[in-house]
């Protein structure tokens, strides 16, 4: 049985292929956006490795799948109806699971569920506490960077209409999960106290 090689050498010139065959530079804004989603997915792997709570692990595991879908969504530009290469790109686009309003609602439900046992927050908190909370705060900040890149990308190129909303909700979820991780461990959130 032949094994596929890990390296293809196609990227040695600084280029990469989007799904559907379009060739772009590796520092293209679209590649930056889905590369940051990949980074976020890796951070979620770090969070899951530090997590022992079944509910939080289930959310993190599902989100890792969602982020693969989101990365594929970004890597497969929507095809304009009058595009000359629509057939090849359209075939790839038809195979991609797009992020939609259902995924946004799913994240909102998780936020509500995670926040229910938490005390209302009346102050800003420093990112940290337990190791898991710190990793979830890292996920939150990487998610915000991915969101900023998608906002930038959307100014000049088509992206899915729900991607930015999804990422906006997702960063809120990571904040809530970080607080919940501290609560489960009996560790208080550290209040930010500005110097006078």
Short mmCIF file of N, CA and C in Angstrom, two decimals:
data_model
loop_
_atom_site.label_atom_id
_atom_site.label_comp_id
_atom_site.label_asym_id
_atom_site.label_seq_id
_atom_site.Cartn_x
_atom_site.Cartn_y
_atom_site.Cartn_z
N UNK A 1 0.84 -1.19 0.00
CA UNK A 1 0.00 0.00 0.00
C UNK A 1 0.87 1.24 0.00
N UNK A 2 0.64 2.13 -0.95
CA UNK A 2 1.40 3.36 -1.03
C UNK A 2 0.89 4.36 0.00
N UNK A 3 1.82 5.05 0.62
CA UNK A 3 1.46 6.08 1.59
C UNK A 3 1.68 7.45 0.96
N UNK A 4 0.75 8.35 1.23
CA UNK A 4 0.88 9.71 0.73
C UNK A 4 1.98 10.41 1.52
N UNK A 5 2.86 11.08 0.84
CA UNK A 5 3.94 11.81 1.52
C UNK A 5 3.38 13.04 2.20
N UNK A 6 3.97 13.37 3.34
CA UNK A 6 3.54 14.54 4.09
C UNK A 6 3.89 15.83 3.35
N UNK A 7 4.99 15.82 2.64
CA UNK A 7 5.41 17.02 1.92
C UNK A 7 5.10 16.88 0.43
N UNK A 8 4.66 18.00 -0.15
CA UNK A 8 4.32 18.00 -1.59
C UNK A 8 5.27 18.87 -2.41
N UNK A 9 5.95 19.79 -1.73
CA UNK A 9 6.87 20.76 -2.35
C UNK A 9 6.14 21.84 -3.13
N UNK A 10 4.79 21.78 -3.18
CA UNK A 10 4.05 22.81 -3.92
C UNK A 10 4.13 24.18 -3.26
N UNK A 11 4.39 24.19 -1.97
CA UNK A 11 4.46 25.47 -1.27
C UNK A 11 5.85 26.06 -1.19
N UNK A 12 6.81 25.44 -1.85
CA UNK A 12 8.19 25.92 -1.76
C UNK A 12 8.38 27.30 -2.39
N UNK A 13 7.44 27.68 -3.25
CA UNK A 13 7.55 28.99 -3.90
C UNK A 13 6.81 30.08 -3.12
N UNK A 14 6.31 29.73 -1.94
CA UNK A 14 5.59 30.72 -1.13
C UNK A 14 4.12 30.81 -1.47
N UNK A 15 3.61 29.86 -2.25
CA UNK A 15 2.20 29.86 -2.62
C UNK A 15 1.48 28.68 -2.01
N UNK A 16 0.17 28.72 -2.05
CA UNK A 16 -0.67 27.62 -1.57
C UNK A 16 -1.96 27.60 -2.36
N UNK A 17 -2.64 26.47 -2.33
CA UNK A 17 -3.90 26.31 -3.07
C UNK A 17 -5.08 26.42 -2.13
N UNK A 18 -6.06 27.22 -2.51
CA UNK A 18 -7.34 27.21 -1.83
C UNK A 18 -8.13 26.00 -2.33
N UNK A 19 -9.17 25.60 -1.59
CA UNK A 19 -10.02 24.52 -2.06
C UNK A 19 -10.66 24.98 -3.38
N UNK A 20 -10.62 24.15 -4.38
CA UNK A 20 -11.14 24.53 -5.68
C UNK A 20 -10.04 24.90 -6.64
N UNK A 21 -8.79 25.00 -6.13
CA UNK A 21 -7.65 25.16 -7.01
C UNK A 21 -7.06 26.55 -7.16
N UNK A 22 -7.73 27.58 -6.66
CA UNK A 22 -7.18 28.93 -6.79
C UNK A 22 -5.86 29.02 -6.04
N UNK A 23 -4.83 29.54 -6.68
CA UNK A 23 -3.50 29.65 -6.08
C UNK A 23 -3.31 31.06 -5.55
N UNK A 24 -2.82 31.14 -4.28
CA UNK A 24 -2.58 32.44 -3.64
C UNK A 24 -1.27 32.37 -2.88
N UNK A 25 -0.76 33.54 -2.50
CA UNK A 25 0.45 33.60 -1.68
C UNK A 25 0.12 33.17 -0.25
N UNK A 26 1.11 32.61 0.43
CA UNK A 26 0.88 32.13 1.79
C UNK A 26 0.60 33.25 2.78
N UNK A 27 0.93 34.47 2.41
CA UNK A 27 0.61 35.60 3.30
C UNK A 27 -0.65 36.34 2.84
N UNK A 28 -1.42 35.73 1.95
CA UNK A 28 -2.71 36.29 1.54
C UNK A 28 -3.60 36.41 2.77
N UNK A 29 -4.40 37.46 2.81
CA UNK A 29 -5.24 37.71 3.99
C UNK A 29 -6.18 36.54 4.28
N UNK A 30 -6.69 35.90 3.26
CA UNK A 30 -7.57 34.74 3.48
C UNK A 30 -6.80 33.61 4.16
N UNK A 31 -5.56 33.38 3.75
CA UNK A 31 -4.73 32.34 4.36
C UNK A 31 -4.40 32.72 5.80
N UNK A 32 -4.13 34.01 6.05
CA UNK A 32 -3.91 34.48 7.43
C UNK A 32 -5.12 34.19 8.29
N UNK A 33 -6.31 34.40 7.74
CA UNK A 33 -7.54 34.19 8.51
C UNK A 33 -7.73 32.72 8.85
N UNK A 34 -7.65 31.84 7.84
CA UNK A 34 -7.89 30.43 8.18
C UNK A 34 -6.69 29.81 8.90
N UNK A 35 -5.50 30.39 8.74
CA UNK A 35 -4.36 29.94 9.52
C UNK A 35 -4.53 30.27 11.00
N UNK A 36 -5.15 31.40 11.28
CA UNK A 36 -5.41 31.79 12.67
C UNK A 36 -6.51 30.91 13.27
N UNK A 37 -7.45 30.49 12.46
CA UNK A 37 -8.46 29.53 12.92
C UNK A 37 -7.78 28.21 13.28
N UNK A 38 -6.81 27.79 12.49
CA UNK A 38 -6.05 26.57 12.78
C UNK A 38 -5.28 26.73 14.09
N UNK A 39 -4.70 27.90 14.29
CA UNK A 39 -4.00 28.18 15.55
C UNK A 39 -4.97 28.09 16.73
N UNK A 40 -6.15 28.66 16.57
CA UNK A 40 -7.16 28.61 17.61
C UNK A 40 -7.54 27.16 17.92
N UNK A 41 -7.67 26.34 16.90
CA UNK A 41 -8.01 24.95 17.10
C UNK A 41 -6.93 24.24 17.92
N UNK A 42 -5.67 24.57 17.67
CA UNK A 42 -4.58 23.98 18.45
C UNK A 42 -4.64 24.44 19.90
N UNK A 43 -5.00 25.70 20.12
CA UNK A 43 -5.14 26.20 21.49
C UNK A 43 -6.27 25.46 22.21
N UNK A 44 -7.34 25.15 21.49
CA UNK A 44 -8.42 24.37 22.09
C UNK A 44 -7.95 22.97 22.46
N UNK A 45 -7.05 22.41 21.68
CA UNK A 45 -6.45 21.12 22.03
C UNK A 45 -5.68 21.22 23.35
N UNK A 46 -4.97 22.32 23.53
CA UNK A 46 -4.27 22.56 24.80
C UNK A 46 -5.24 22.68 25.96
N UNK A 47 -6.34 23.39 25.73
CA UNK A 47 -7.35 23.55 26.78
C UNK A 47 -7.97 22.21 27.13
N UNK A 48 -8.32 21.42 26.12
CA UNK A 48 -8.94 20.12 26.37
C UNK A 48 -7.99 19.20 27.14
N UNK A 49 -6.70 19.31 26.88
CA UNK A 49 -5.71 18.47 27.57
C UNK A 49 -5.63 18.79 29.06
N UNK A 50 -6.02 20.01 29.43
CA UNK A 50 -5.98 20.43 30.83
C UNK A 50 -7.35 20.33 31.51
N UNK A 51 -8.34 19.82 30.79
CA UNK A 51 -9.73 19.83 31.29
C UNK A 51 -10.15 18.45 31.78
N UNK A 52 -10.85 18.43 32.92
CA UNK A 52 -11.39 17.17 33.44
C UNK A 52 -12.92 17.20 33.54
N UNK A 53 -13.53 18.34 33.26
CA UNK A 53 -14.99 18.46 33.35
C UNK A 53 -15.62 17.98 32.05
N UNK A 54 -16.53 17.01 32.16
CA UNK A 54 -17.13 16.38 30.97
C UNK A 54 -17.88 17.39 30.10
N UNK A 55 -18.61 18.31 30.73
CA UNK A 55 -19.38 19.28 29.97
C UNK A 55 -18.47 20.19 29.15
N UNK A 56 -17.40 20.70 29.76
CA UNK A 56 -16.48 21.58 29.05
C UNK A 56 -15.72 20.82 27.96
N UNK A 57 -15.34 19.57 28.25
CA UNK A 57 -14.65 18.76 27.24
C UNK A 57 -15.55 18.54 26.02
N UNK A 58 -16.83 18.27 26.26
CA UNK A 58 -17.76 18.04 25.15
C UNK A 58 -17.87 19.29 24.27
N UNK A 59 -17.92 20.46 24.91
CA UNK A 59 -17.99 21.71 24.14
C UNK A 59 -16.71 21.90 23.33
N UNK A 60 -15.56 21.71 23.97
CA UNK A 60 -14.28 21.92 23.29
C UNK A 60 -14.13 20.96 22.11
N UNK A 61 -14.52 19.71 22.30
CA UNK A 61 -14.40 18.71 21.23
C UNK A 61 -15.29 19.08 20.04
N UNK A 62 -16.51 19.49 20.32
CA UNK A 62 -17.41 19.90 19.24
C UNK A 62 -16.86 21.13 18.53
N UNK A 63 -16.33 22.07 19.31
CA UNK A 63 -15.79 23.30 18.71
C UNK A 63 -14.59 23.02 17.81
N UNK A 64 -13.80 22.03 18.15
CA UNK A 64 -12.66 21.71 17.28
C UNK A 64 -13.15 21.26 15.90
N UNK A 65 -14.26 20.50 15.87
CA UNK A 65 -14.85 20.11 14.60
C UNK A 65 -15.39 21.34 13.87
N UNK A 66 -16.09 22.22 14.61
CA UNK A 66 -16.64 23.43 14.01
C UNK A 66 -15.52 24.30 13.40
N UNK A 67 -14.39 24.37 14.09
CA UNK A 67 -13.30 25.21 13.58
C UNK A 67 -12.68 24.62 12.32
N UNK A 68 -12.66 23.30 12.19
CA UNK A 68 -12.24 22.71 10.91
C UNK A 68 -13.20 23.13 9.81
N UNK A 69 -14.50 23.08 10.11
CA UNK A 69 -15.50 23.53 9.13
C UNK A 69 -15.30 25.00 8.78
N UNK A 70 -15.03 25.82 9.81
CA UNK A 70 -14.85 27.25 9.58
C UNK A 70 -13.62 27.51 8.72
N UNK A 71 -12.53 26.78 9.01
CA UNK A 71 -11.32 26.93 8.19
C UNK A 71 -11.57 26.55 6.74
N UNK A 72 -12.30 25.45 6.54
CA UNK A 72 -12.64 25.04 5.17
C UNK A 72 -13.54 26.06 4.50
N UNK A 73 -14.46 26.63 5.27
CA UNK A 73 -15.34 27.68 4.76
C UNK A 73 -14.51 28.85 4.24
N UNK A 74 -13.56 29.29 5.05
CA UNK A 74 -12.70 30.41 4.64
C UNK A 74 -11.80 30.05 3.46
N UNK A 75 -11.35 28.80 3.42
CA UNK A 75 -10.43 28.37 2.36
C UNK A 75 -11.14 28.07 1.05
N UNK A 76 -12.48 28.16 1.06
CA UNK A 76 -13.26 27.89 -0.15
C UNK A 76 -14.14 29.09 -0.45
N UNK A 77 -13.60 30.07 -1.15
CA UNK A 77 -14.39 31.27 -1.44
C UNK A 77 -15.68 30.92 -2.18
N UNK A 78 -16.73 31.64 -1.82
CA UNK A 78 -18.00 31.46 -2.53
C UNK A 78 -17.80 31.82 -3.99
N UNK A 79 -18.49 31.12 -4.87
CA UNK A 79 -18.32 31.32 -6.31
C UNK A 79 -19.39 32.27 -6.82
N UNK A 80 -18.96 33.34 -7.47
CA UNK A 80 -19.91 34.25 -8.12
C UNK A 80 -20.52 33.54 -9.32
N UNK A 81 -21.78 33.81 -9.59
CA UNK A 81 -22.48 33.10 -10.66
C UNK A 81 -21.89 33.36 -12.04
N UNK A 82 -21.20 34.49 -12.20
CA UNK A 82 -20.64 34.80 -13.51
C UNK A 82 -19.15 34.50 -13.59
N UNK A 83 -18.61 33.78 -12.61
CA UNK A 83 -17.18 33.50 -12.61
C UNK A 83 -16.84 32.52 -13.72
N UNK A 84 -15.72 32.77 -14.41
CA UNK A 84 -15.33 31.92 -15.53
C UNK A 84 -14.85 30.55 -15.07
N UNK A 85 -14.29 30.47 -13.85
CA UNK A 85 -13.81 29.18 -13.35
C UNK A 85 -14.77 28.61 -12.31
N UNK A 86 -16.03 28.95 -12.46
CA UNK A 86 -17.03 28.57 -11.46
C UNK A 86 -17.21 27.06 -11.34
N UNK A 87 -16.99 26.31 -12.43
CA UNK A 87 -17.27 24.87 -12.36
C UNK A 87 -16.33 24.17 -11.39
N UNK A 88 -15.04 24.41 -11.48
CA UNK A 88 -14.08 23.75 -10.59
C UNK A 88 -14.25 24.24 -9.16
N UNK A 89 -14.34 25.55 -9.00
CA UNK A 89 -14.47 26.11 -7.65
C UNK A 89 -15.83 25.80 -7.06
N UNK A 90 -16.85 25.74 -7.90
CA UNK A 90 -18.19 25.42 -7.42
C UNK A 90 -18.29 24.00 -6.90
N UNK A 91 -17.58 23.06 -7.55
CA UNK A 91 -17.61 21.67 -7.08
C UNK A 91 -17.01 21.57 -5.69
N UNK A 92 -15.92 22.29 -5.44
CA UNK A 92 -15.30 22.28 -4.11
C UNK A 92 -16.21 22.96 -3.09
N UNK A 93 -16.82 24.07 -3.51
CA UNK A 93 -17.68 24.81 -2.60
C UNK A 93 -18.89 24.00 -2.16
N UNK A 94 -19.39 23.12 -3.02
CA UNK A 94 -20.56 22.31 -2.70
C UNK A 94 -20.26 21.28 -1.62
N UNK A 95 -18.98 20.94 -1.42
CA UNK A 95 -18.60 19.91 -0.45
C UNK A 95 -18.31 20.48 0.94
N UNK A 96 -18.29 21.80 1.06
CA UNK A 96 -17.88 22.43 2.31
C UNK A 96 -19.08 22.66 3.23
N UNK A 97 -18.90 22.35 4.50
CA UNK A 97 -19.92 22.66 5.50
C UNK A 97 -19.75 24.12 5.91
N UNK A 98 -20.69 24.96 5.54
CA UNK A 98 -20.60 26.39 5.85
C UNK A 98 -21.11 26.67 7.26
N UNK A 99 -20.50 27.64 7.91
CA UNK A 99 -20.98 28.10 9.21
C UNK A 99 -22.26 28.89 8.99
N UNK A 100 -23.32 28.54 9.72
CA UNK A 100 -24.60 29.21 9.52
C UNK A 100 -25.20 29.64 10.85
N UNK A 101 -26.45 30.12 10.80
CA UNK A 101 -27.10 30.66 12.00
C UNK A 101 -27.31 29.58 13.07
N UNK A 102 -27.42 28.31 12.64
CA UNK A 102 -27.54 27.22 13.61
C UNK A 102 -26.30 27.14 14.51
N UNK A 103 -25.14 27.31 13.91
CA UNK A 103 -23.89 27.25 14.68
C UNK A 103 -23.79 28.42 15.66
N UNK A 104 -24.26 29.58 15.23
CA UNK A 104 -24.28 30.74 16.13
C UNK A 104 -25.20 30.48 17.31
N UNK A 105 -26.38 29.95 17.04
CA UNK A 105 -27.34 29.63 18.11
C UNK A 105 -26.78 28.59 19.07
N UNK A 106 -26.06 27.62 18.52
CA UNK A 106 -25.44 26.58 19.35
C UNK A 106 -24.48 27.20 20.36
N UNK A 107 -23.65 28.14 19.89
CA UNK A 107 -22.70 28.80 20.79
C UNK A 107 -23.44 29.62 21.84
N UNK A 108 -24.50 30.31 21.44
CA UNK A 108 -25.27 31.10 22.39
C UNK A 108 -25.88 30.22 23.48
N UNK A 109 -26.34 29.04 23.10
CA UNK A 109 -26.89 28.10 24.09
C UNK A 109 -25.81 27.64 25.06
N UNK A 110 -24.61 27.39 24.55
CA UNK A 110 -23.51 27.00 25.43
C UNK A 110 -23.15 28.12 26.39
N UNK A 111 -23.15 29.36 25.89
CA UNK A 111 -22.85 30.50 26.77
C UNK A 111 -23.86 30.55 27.91
N UNK A 112 -25.14 30.44 27.58
CA UNK A 112 -26.18 30.48 28.61
C UNK A 112 -26.00 29.36 29.63
N UNK A 113 -25.68 28.18 29.14
CA UNK A 113 -25.51 27.02 30.02
C UNK A 113 -24.30 27.19 30.93
N UNK A 114 -23.18 27.64 30.37
CA UNK A 114 -21.95 27.81 31.15
C UNK A 114 -22.09 28.94 32.16
N UNK A 115 -22.80 29.99 31.78
CA UNK A 115 -22.95 31.15 32.66
C UNK A 115 -23.95 30.94 33.80
N UNK A 116 -24.87 29.99 33.64
CA UNK A 116 -25.94 29.83 34.63
C UNK A 116 -25.42 29.67 36.07
N UNK A 117 -24.40 28.85 36.34
CA UNK A 117 -23.95 28.70 37.73
C UNK A 117 -22.98 29.80 38.19
N UNK A 118 -22.61 30.71 37.29
CA UNK A 118 -21.63 31.74 37.65
C UNK A 118 -22.30 32.91 38.35
N UNK A 119 -21.57 33.55 39.25
CA UNK A 119 -22.06 34.78 39.88
C UNK A 119 -21.92 35.91 38.87
N UNK A 120 -22.82 36.89 38.90
CA UNK A 120 -22.70 38.01 37.96
C UNK A 120 -21.36 38.71 38.10
N UNK A 121 -20.81 39.10 36.99
CA UNK A 121 -19.50 39.75 36.98
C UNK A 121 -19.67 41.25 37.10
N UNK A 122 -19.01 41.86 38.08
CA UNK A 122 -19.13 43.29 38.31
C UNK A 122 -17.81 44.04 38.13
N UNK A 123 -16.80 43.33 37.63
CA UNK A 123 -15.49 43.95 37.45
C UNK A 123 -14.75 43.22 36.33
N UNK A 124 -13.71 43.86 35.82
CA UNK A 124 -12.86 43.20 34.83
C UNK A 124 -11.97 42.21 35.56
N UNK A 125 -11.67 41.09 34.88
CA UNK A 125 -10.81 40.09 35.50
C UNK A 125 -9.53 39.93 34.69
N UNK A 126 -8.46 39.57 35.40
CA UNK A 126 -7.20 39.27 34.73
C UNK A 126 -7.28 37.87 34.13
N UNK A 127 -6.70 37.66 32.95
CA UNK A 127 -6.74 36.32 32.35
C UNK A 127 -5.86 35.36 33.13
N UNK A 128 -6.47 34.37 33.75
CA UNK A 128 -5.69 33.40 34.51
C UNK A 128 -6.53 32.71 35.56
N UNK A 129 -5.87 32.30 36.61
CA UNK A 129 -6.49 31.50 37.64
C UNK A 129 -5.92 30.11 37.54
N UNK A 130 -6.75 29.14 37.13
CA UNK A 130 -6.25 27.79 36.90
C UNK A 130 -5.56 27.71 35.54
N UNK A 131 -4.84 26.61 35.34
CA UNK A 131 -4.19 26.42 34.04
C UNK A 131 -5.22 26.35 32.92
N UNK A 132 -6.32 25.65 33.17
CA UNK A 132 -7.36 25.56 32.15
C UNK A 132 -7.94 26.93 31.83
N UNK A 133 -8.22 27.72 32.85
CA UNK A 133 -8.76 29.06 32.61
C UNK A 133 -7.79 29.90 31.80
N UNK A 134 -6.50 29.80 32.12
CA UNK A 134 -5.50 30.57 31.37
C UNK A 134 -5.48 30.15 29.90
N UNK A 135 -5.61 28.86 29.64
CA UNK A 135 -5.62 28.37 28.26
C UNK A 135 -6.89 28.83 27.53
N UNK A 136 -7.99 28.88 28.23
CA UNK A 136 -9.24 29.36 27.62
C UNK A 136 -9.18 30.86 27.35
N UNK A 137 -8.52 31.62 28.21
CA UNK A 137 -8.32 33.04 27.93
C UNK A 137 -7.41 33.23 26.71
N UNK A 138 -6.41 32.36 26.56
CA UNK A 138 -5.57 32.41 25.36
C UNK A 138 -6.42 32.13 24.13
N UNK A 139 -7.30 31.14 24.22
CA UNK A 139 -8.22 30.85 23.11
C UNK A 139 -9.07 32.06 22.77
N UNK A 140 -9.53 32.75 23.81
CA UNK A 140 -10.36 33.96 23.60
C UNK A 140 -9.60 35.01 22.80
N UNK A 141 -8.33 35.24 23.13
CA UNK A 141 -7.58 36.29 22.44
C UNK A 141 -7.21 35.88 21.01
N UNK A 142 -6.91 34.60 20.79
CA UNK A 142 -6.64 34.14 19.42
C UNK A 142 -7.92 34.23 18.59
N UNK A 143 -9.05 33.92 19.22
CA UNK A 143 -10.35 34.04 18.54
C UNK A 143 -10.62 35.48 18.13
N UNK A 144 -10.32 36.42 19.01
CA UNK A 144 -10.51 37.85 18.68
C UNK A 144 -9.62 38.25 17.50
N UNK A 145 -8.40 37.72 17.45
CA UNK A 145 -7.52 38.04 16.31
C UNK A 145 -8.09 37.46 15.03
N UNK A 146 -8.60 36.23 15.09
CA UNK A 146 -9.24 35.63 13.91
C UNK A 146 -10.42 36.46 13.46
N UNK A 147 -11.19 36.95 14.42
CA UNK A 147 -12.34 37.80 14.09
C UNK A 147 -11.89 39.08 13.39
N UNK A 148 -10.84 39.71 13.91
CA UNK A 148 -10.33 40.95 13.27
C UNK A 148 -9.87 40.68 11.84
N UNK A 149 -9.19 39.55 11.62
CA UNK A 149 -8.74 39.21 10.28
C UNK A 149 -9.92 38.97 9.33
N UNK A 150 -10.97 38.34 9.84
CA UNK A 150 -12.15 38.10 9.00
C UNK A 150 -12.87 39.40 8.68
N UNK A 151 -12.93 40.32 9.64
CA UNK A 151 -13.51 41.64 9.37
C UNK A 151 -12.73 42.33 8.26
N UNK A 152 -11.40 42.27 8.35
CA UNK A 152 -10.54 42.88 7.33
C UNK A 152 -10.77 42.21 5.98
N UNK A 153 -10.80 40.87 5.98
CA UNK A 153 -11.00 40.12 4.74
C UNK A 153 -12.34 40.46 4.09
N UNK A 154 -13.38 40.60 4.91
CA UNK A 154 -14.73 40.85 4.39
C UNK A 154 -14.85 42.20 3.70
N UNK A 155 -13.92 43.11 3.94
CA UNK A 155 -13.96 44.41 3.26
C UNK A 155 -13.67 44.30 1.78
N UNK A 156 -12.90 43.26 1.39
CA UNK A 156 -12.50 43.16 -0.01
C UNK A 156 -12.89 41.86 -0.69
N UNK A 157 -13.27 40.84 0.10
CA UNK A 157 -13.60 39.54 -0.48
C UNK A 157 -14.85 38.98 0.18
N UNK A 158 -15.49 38.05 -0.53
CA UNK A 158 -16.68 37.42 0.02
C UNK A 158 -16.29 36.38 1.06
N UNK A 159 -16.96 36.44 2.22
CA UNK A 159 -16.87 35.37 3.21
C UNK A 159 -18.28 35.03 3.66
N UNK A 160 -18.43 33.92 4.33
CA UNK A 160 -19.74 33.51 4.79
C UNK A 160 -20.38 34.57 5.67
N UNK A 161 -21.69 34.79 5.55
CA UNK A 161 -22.35 35.86 6.29
C UNK A 161 -22.41 35.66 7.79
N UNK A 162 -22.12 34.44 8.26
CA UNK A 162 -22.24 34.16 9.70
C UNK A 162 -20.88 33.98 10.38
N UNK A 163 -19.79 34.05 9.63
CA UNK A 163 -18.47 33.78 10.21
C UNK A 163 -18.09 34.76 11.31
N UNK A 164 -18.26 36.04 11.05
CA UNK A 164 -17.86 37.06 12.01
C UNK A 164 -18.74 36.99 13.26
N UNK A 165 -20.03 36.79 13.08
CA UNK A 165 -20.93 36.66 14.23
C UNK A 165 -20.54 35.44 15.05
N UNK A 166 -20.25 34.32 14.39
CA UNK A 166 -19.85 33.11 15.08
C UNK A 166 -18.60 33.35 15.93
N UNK A 167 -17.59 33.98 15.36
CA UNK A 167 -16.35 34.24 16.09
C UNK A 167 -16.57 35.22 17.24
N UNK A 168 -17.43 36.19 17.05
CA UNK A 168 -17.75 37.14 18.11
C UNK A 168 -18.38 36.41 19.31
N UNK A 169 -19.32 35.52 19.03
CA UNK A 169 -19.94 34.74 20.10
C UNK A 169 -18.93 33.79 20.74
N UNK A 170 -18.08 33.21 19.91
CA UNK A 170 -17.13 32.22 20.39
C UNK A 170 -16.17 32.80 21.43
N UNK A 171 -15.71 34.01 21.21
CA UNK A 171 -14.80 34.61 22.19
C UNK A 171 -15.52 34.84 23.52
N UNK A 172 -16.80 35.19 23.46
CA UNK A 172 -17.58 35.32 24.69
C UNK A 172 -17.70 33.97 25.40
N UNK A 173 -17.89 32.92 24.63
CA UNK A 173 -17.98 31.58 25.22
C UNK A 173 -16.68 31.22 25.94
N UNK A 174 -15.55 31.52 25.32
CA UNK A 174 -14.27 31.17 25.96
C UNK A 174 -14.08 31.93 27.27
N UNK A 175 -14.53 33.18 27.30
CA UNK A 175 -14.46 33.95 28.55
C UNK A 175 -15.32 33.28 29.63
N UNK A 176 -16.54 32.90 29.25
CA UNK A 176 -17.43 32.24 30.21
C UNK A 176 -16.85 30.90 30.66
N UNK A 177 -16.28 30.15 29.75
CA UNK A 177 -15.70 28.86 30.10
C UNK A 177 -14.50 29.03 31.03
N UNK A 178 -13.72 30.08 30.82
CA UNK A 178 -12.58 30.33 31.71
C UNK A 178 -13.06 30.60 33.13
N UNK A 179 -14.11 31.40 33.26
CA UNK A 179 -14.68 31.66 34.59
C UNK A 179 -15.24 30.38 35.20
N UNK A 180 -15.89 29.57 34.39
CA UNK A 180 -16.46 28.32 34.88
C UNK A 180 -15.34 27.36 35.32
N UNK A 181 -14.24 27.31 34.56
CA UNK A 181 -13.11 26.46 34.93
C UNK A 181 -12.57 26.85 36.30
N UNK A 182 -12.45 28.16 36.55
CA UNK A 182 -11.99 28.61 37.86
C UNK A 182 -13.00 28.23 38.95
N UNK A 183 -14.27 28.43 38.66
CA UNK A 183 -15.31 28.10 39.65
C UNK A 183 -15.28 26.62 40.01
N UNK A 184 -15.17 25.75 39.01
CA UNK A 184 -15.14 24.31 39.25
C UNK A 184 -13.95 23.90 40.11
N UNK A 185 -12.84 24.64 39.98
CA UNK A 185 -11.63 24.33 40.75
C UNK A 185 -11.60 25.04 42.09
N UNK A 186 -12.63 25.86 42.38
CA UNK A 186 -12.65 26.61 43.63
C UNK A 186 -11.65 27.75 43.66
N UNK A 187 -11.31 28.26 42.49
CA UNK A 187 -10.34 29.36 42.38
C UNK A 187 -11.10 30.63 41.98
N UNK A 188 -10.90 31.69 42.72
CA UNK A 188 -11.60 32.94 42.43
C UNK A 188 -10.98 33.63 41.21
N UNK A 189 -11.83 34.28 40.42
CA UNK A 189 -11.32 35.14 39.35
C UNK A 189 -10.53 36.28 40.00
N UNK A 190 -9.46 36.69 39.34
CA UNK A 190 -8.62 37.77 39.88
C UNK A 190 -9.10 39.09 39.30
N UNK A 191 -9.60 39.95 40.15
CA UNK A 191 -10.12 41.25 39.70
C UNK A 191 -8.99 42.15 39.26
N UNK A 192 -9.24 42.89 38.19
CA UNK A 192 -8.29 43.92 37.74
C UNK A 192 -8.49 45.14 38.61
N UNK A 193 -7.41 45.56 39.25
CA UNK A 193 -7.46 46.75 40.10
C UNK A 193 -6.46 47.76 39.53
N UNK A 194 -6.97 48.73 38.81
CA UNK A 194 -6.05 49.71 38.21
C UNK A 194 -5.28 50.46 39.28
N UNK A 195 -4.02 50.72 38.97
CA UNK A 195 -3.20 51.48 39.92
C UNK A 195 -3.68 52.91 39.99
N UNK A 196 -3.67 53.44 41.19
CA UNK A 196 -4.10 54.83 41.40
C UNK A 196 -2.89 55.76 41.32
#
